[in-house]
Short mmCIF file of C-alpha atoms in Angstrom, two decimals:
data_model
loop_
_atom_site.label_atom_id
_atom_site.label_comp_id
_atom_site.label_asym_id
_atom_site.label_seq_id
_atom_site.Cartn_x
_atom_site.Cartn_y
_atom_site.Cartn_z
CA UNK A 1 0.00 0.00 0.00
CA UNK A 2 2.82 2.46 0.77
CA UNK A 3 4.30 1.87 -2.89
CA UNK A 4 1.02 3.13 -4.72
CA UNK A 5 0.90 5.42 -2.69
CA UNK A 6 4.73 6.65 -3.47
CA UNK A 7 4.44 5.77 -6.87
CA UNK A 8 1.52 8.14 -6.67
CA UNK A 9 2.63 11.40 -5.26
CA UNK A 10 5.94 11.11 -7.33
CA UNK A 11 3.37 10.83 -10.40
CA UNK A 12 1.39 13.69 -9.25
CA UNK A 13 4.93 15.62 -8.68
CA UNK A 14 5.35 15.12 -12.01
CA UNK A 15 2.53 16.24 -13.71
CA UNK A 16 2.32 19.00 -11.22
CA UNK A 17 6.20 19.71 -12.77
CA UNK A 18 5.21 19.36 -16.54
CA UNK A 19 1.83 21.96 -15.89
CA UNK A 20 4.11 24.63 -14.15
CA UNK A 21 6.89 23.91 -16.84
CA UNK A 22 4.19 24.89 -19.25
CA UNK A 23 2.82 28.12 -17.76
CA UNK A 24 6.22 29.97 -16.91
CA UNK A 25 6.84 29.23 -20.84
CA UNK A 26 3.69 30.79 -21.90
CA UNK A 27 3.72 34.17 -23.90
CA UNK A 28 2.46 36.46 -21.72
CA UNK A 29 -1.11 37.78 -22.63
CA UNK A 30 -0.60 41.01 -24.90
CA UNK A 31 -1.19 44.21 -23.24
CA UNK A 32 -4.09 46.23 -24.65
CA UNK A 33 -3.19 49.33 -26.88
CA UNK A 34 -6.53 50.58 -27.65
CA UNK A 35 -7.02 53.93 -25.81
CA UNK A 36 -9.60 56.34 -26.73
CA UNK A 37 -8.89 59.81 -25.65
CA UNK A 38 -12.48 59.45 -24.48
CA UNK A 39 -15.01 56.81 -24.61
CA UNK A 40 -18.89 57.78 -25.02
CA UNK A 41 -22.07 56.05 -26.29
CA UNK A 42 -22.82 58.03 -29.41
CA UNK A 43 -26.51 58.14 -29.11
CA UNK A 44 -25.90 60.42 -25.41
CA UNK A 45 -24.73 62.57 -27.98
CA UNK A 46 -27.10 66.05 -28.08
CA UNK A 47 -24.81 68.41 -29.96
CA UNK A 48 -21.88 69.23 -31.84
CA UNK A 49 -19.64 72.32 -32.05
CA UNK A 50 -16.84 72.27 -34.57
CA UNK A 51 -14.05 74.96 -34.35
CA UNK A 52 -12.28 75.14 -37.35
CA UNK A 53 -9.68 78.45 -38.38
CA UNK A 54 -12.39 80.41 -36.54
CA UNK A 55 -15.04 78.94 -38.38
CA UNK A 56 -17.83 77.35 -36.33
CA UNK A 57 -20.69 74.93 -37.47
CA UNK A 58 -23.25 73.57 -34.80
CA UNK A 59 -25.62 70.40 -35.08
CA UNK A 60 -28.20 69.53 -33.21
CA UNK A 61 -30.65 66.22 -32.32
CA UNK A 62 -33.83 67.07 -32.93
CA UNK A 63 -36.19 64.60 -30.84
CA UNK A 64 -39.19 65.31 -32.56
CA UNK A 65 -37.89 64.29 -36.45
CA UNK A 66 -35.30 61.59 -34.40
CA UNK A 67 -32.35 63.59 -36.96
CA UNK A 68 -29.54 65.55 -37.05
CA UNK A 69 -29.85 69.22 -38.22
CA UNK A 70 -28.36 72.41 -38.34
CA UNK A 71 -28.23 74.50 -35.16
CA UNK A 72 -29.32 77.34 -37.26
CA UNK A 73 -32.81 79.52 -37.79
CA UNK A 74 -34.30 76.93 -40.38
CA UNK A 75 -32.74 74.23 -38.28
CA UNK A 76 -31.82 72.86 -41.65
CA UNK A 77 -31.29 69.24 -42.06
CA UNK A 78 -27.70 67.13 -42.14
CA UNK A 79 -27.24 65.44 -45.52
CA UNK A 80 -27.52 61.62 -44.16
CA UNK A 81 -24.90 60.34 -46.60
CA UNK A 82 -22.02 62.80 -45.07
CA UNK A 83 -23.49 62.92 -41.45
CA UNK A 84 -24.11 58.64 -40.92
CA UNK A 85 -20.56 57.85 -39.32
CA UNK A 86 -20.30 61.34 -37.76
CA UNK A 87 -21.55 60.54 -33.45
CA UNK A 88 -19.69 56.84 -34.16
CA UNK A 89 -16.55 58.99 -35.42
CA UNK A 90 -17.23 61.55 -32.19
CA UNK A 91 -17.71 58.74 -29.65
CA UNK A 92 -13.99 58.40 -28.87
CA UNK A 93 -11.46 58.78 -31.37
CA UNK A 94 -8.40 55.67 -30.91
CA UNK A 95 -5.46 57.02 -29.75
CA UNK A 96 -2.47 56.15 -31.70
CA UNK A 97 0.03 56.77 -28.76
CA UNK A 98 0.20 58.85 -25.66
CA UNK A 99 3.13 61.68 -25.16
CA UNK A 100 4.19 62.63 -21.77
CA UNK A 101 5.13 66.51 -22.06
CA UNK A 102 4.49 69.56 -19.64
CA UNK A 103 1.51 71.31 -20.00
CA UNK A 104 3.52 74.79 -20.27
CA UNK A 105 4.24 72.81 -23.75
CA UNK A 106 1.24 73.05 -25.32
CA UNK A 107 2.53 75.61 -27.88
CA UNK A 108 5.15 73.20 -29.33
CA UNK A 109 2.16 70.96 -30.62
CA UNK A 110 -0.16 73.95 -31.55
CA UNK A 111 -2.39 73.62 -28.80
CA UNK A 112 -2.43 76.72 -27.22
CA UNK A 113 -3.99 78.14 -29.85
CA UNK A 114 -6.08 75.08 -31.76
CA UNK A 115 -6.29 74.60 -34.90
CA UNK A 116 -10.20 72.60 -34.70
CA UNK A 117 -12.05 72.39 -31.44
CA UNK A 118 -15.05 69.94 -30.57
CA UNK A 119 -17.54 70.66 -28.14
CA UNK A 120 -19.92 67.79 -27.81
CA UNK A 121 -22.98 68.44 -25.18
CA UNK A 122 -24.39 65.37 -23.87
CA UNK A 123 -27.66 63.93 -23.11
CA UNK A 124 -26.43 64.21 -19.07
CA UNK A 125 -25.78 67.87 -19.20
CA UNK A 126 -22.35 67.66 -19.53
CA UNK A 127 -20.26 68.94 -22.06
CA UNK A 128 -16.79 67.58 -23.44
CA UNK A 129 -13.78 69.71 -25.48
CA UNK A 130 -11.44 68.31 -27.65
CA UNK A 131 -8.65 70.69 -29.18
CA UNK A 132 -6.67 69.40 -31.91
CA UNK A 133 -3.55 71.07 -32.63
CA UNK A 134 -0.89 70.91 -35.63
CA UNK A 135 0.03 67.25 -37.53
CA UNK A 136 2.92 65.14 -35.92
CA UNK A 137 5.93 65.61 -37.60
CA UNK A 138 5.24 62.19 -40.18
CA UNK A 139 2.09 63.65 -41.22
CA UNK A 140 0.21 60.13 -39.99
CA UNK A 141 -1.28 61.96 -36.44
CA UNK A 142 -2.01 65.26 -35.31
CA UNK A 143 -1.79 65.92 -31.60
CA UNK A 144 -4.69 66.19 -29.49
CA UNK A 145 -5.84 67.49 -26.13
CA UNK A 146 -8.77 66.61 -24.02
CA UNK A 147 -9.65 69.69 -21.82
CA UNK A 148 -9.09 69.04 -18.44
CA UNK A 149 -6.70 66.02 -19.05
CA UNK A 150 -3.13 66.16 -18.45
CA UNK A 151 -2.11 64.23 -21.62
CA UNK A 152 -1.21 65.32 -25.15
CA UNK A 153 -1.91 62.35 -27.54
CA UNK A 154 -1.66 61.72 -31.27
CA UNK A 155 -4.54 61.20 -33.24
CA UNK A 156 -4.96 59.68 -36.93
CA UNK A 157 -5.20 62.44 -39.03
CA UNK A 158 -8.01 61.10 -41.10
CA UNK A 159 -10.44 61.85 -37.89
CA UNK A 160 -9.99 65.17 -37.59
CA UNK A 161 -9.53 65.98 -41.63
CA UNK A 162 -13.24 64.26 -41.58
CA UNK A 163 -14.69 66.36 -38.50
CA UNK A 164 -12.81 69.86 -40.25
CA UNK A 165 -14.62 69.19 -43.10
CA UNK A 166 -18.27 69.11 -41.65
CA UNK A 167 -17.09 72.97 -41.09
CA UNK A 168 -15.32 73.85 -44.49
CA UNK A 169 -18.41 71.50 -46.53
CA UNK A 170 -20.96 71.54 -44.43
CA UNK A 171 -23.11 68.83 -45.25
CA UNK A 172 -26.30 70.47 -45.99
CA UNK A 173 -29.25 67.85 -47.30
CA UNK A 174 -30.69 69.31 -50.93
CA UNK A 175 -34.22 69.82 -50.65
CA UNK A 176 -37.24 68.55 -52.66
#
């Protein structure tokens, strides 16, 4: 009785060997690099400012036609085509990679004095500010501030050359 049970526990020991063995030589589980510079639900979404060389467009919801219009006197309606991807593309644009700088730096990546600013009010009252300053050296990013955050981060380009243009082609619908 004594031998099984030996021949056990050393056979245990081993196994219990062999499953460590193959653990510590596991690749370790890859480290998430998605970051969003800010992470909303697009539909909380009420209104949009856009900033862009001092010209300013502003869109509304409108609850009672359930669409996206001008904030303007005729509270003219969004052509659907250019405006569909628009609250996805404003609920938190990926951040390509995060820079640690001083604040007093802000000039050096034209954020002192933006070049486009987003203003998104939400369905909560609450109101978020994005600044987006000049393009990162490579041309691929453009660096971007959350108001209030401490971080400067890099941006793809194509987000904000999408959101400038809502300002510079404003996507008015034809109508009938």
């Amino acid at each position: 009785m004594a031998r099984s049970a030996i021949s056990l526990l050393i056979g245990l020991a081993v196994i219990g060997a062999y499953v460590l063995a193959q653990v510590l030589n596991e690749d370790p589980l890859p480290v998430p690099t998605e970051t969003f510079i800010y992470s909303i639900n697009e539909r909380d979404i009420t209104s949009v400012e856009i900033t862009h060389n001092g010209d300013t467009r502003r869109f509304e919801w409108d609850e009672r036609s359930g669409e996206w219009v001008f904030d303007d006197v005729e509270r003219s309606p969004v052509a659907q085509d250019r405006w569909g991807g628009i609250p996805l593309l404003l609920s938190g644009p990926r951040v390509q990679r995060v820079l640690s700088v001083d604040q007093a730096d802000l000039w050096r990546y034209g954020l002192d004095e933006p070049l486009t600013s987003i203003r998104l009010g939400l369905s909560d009252g609450l109101r978020l500010t994005v600044h987006v300053g000049i393009p990162s050296p490579d041309g691929e990013n453009d660096y971007v501030v959350r108001e209030g955050s401490p971080q400067i981060v890099l941006v793809d380009r194509s987000w904000h050359e999408v959101l400038a243009r809502l300002v510079t082609a404003p996507p008015f619908a034809s109508r009938p």
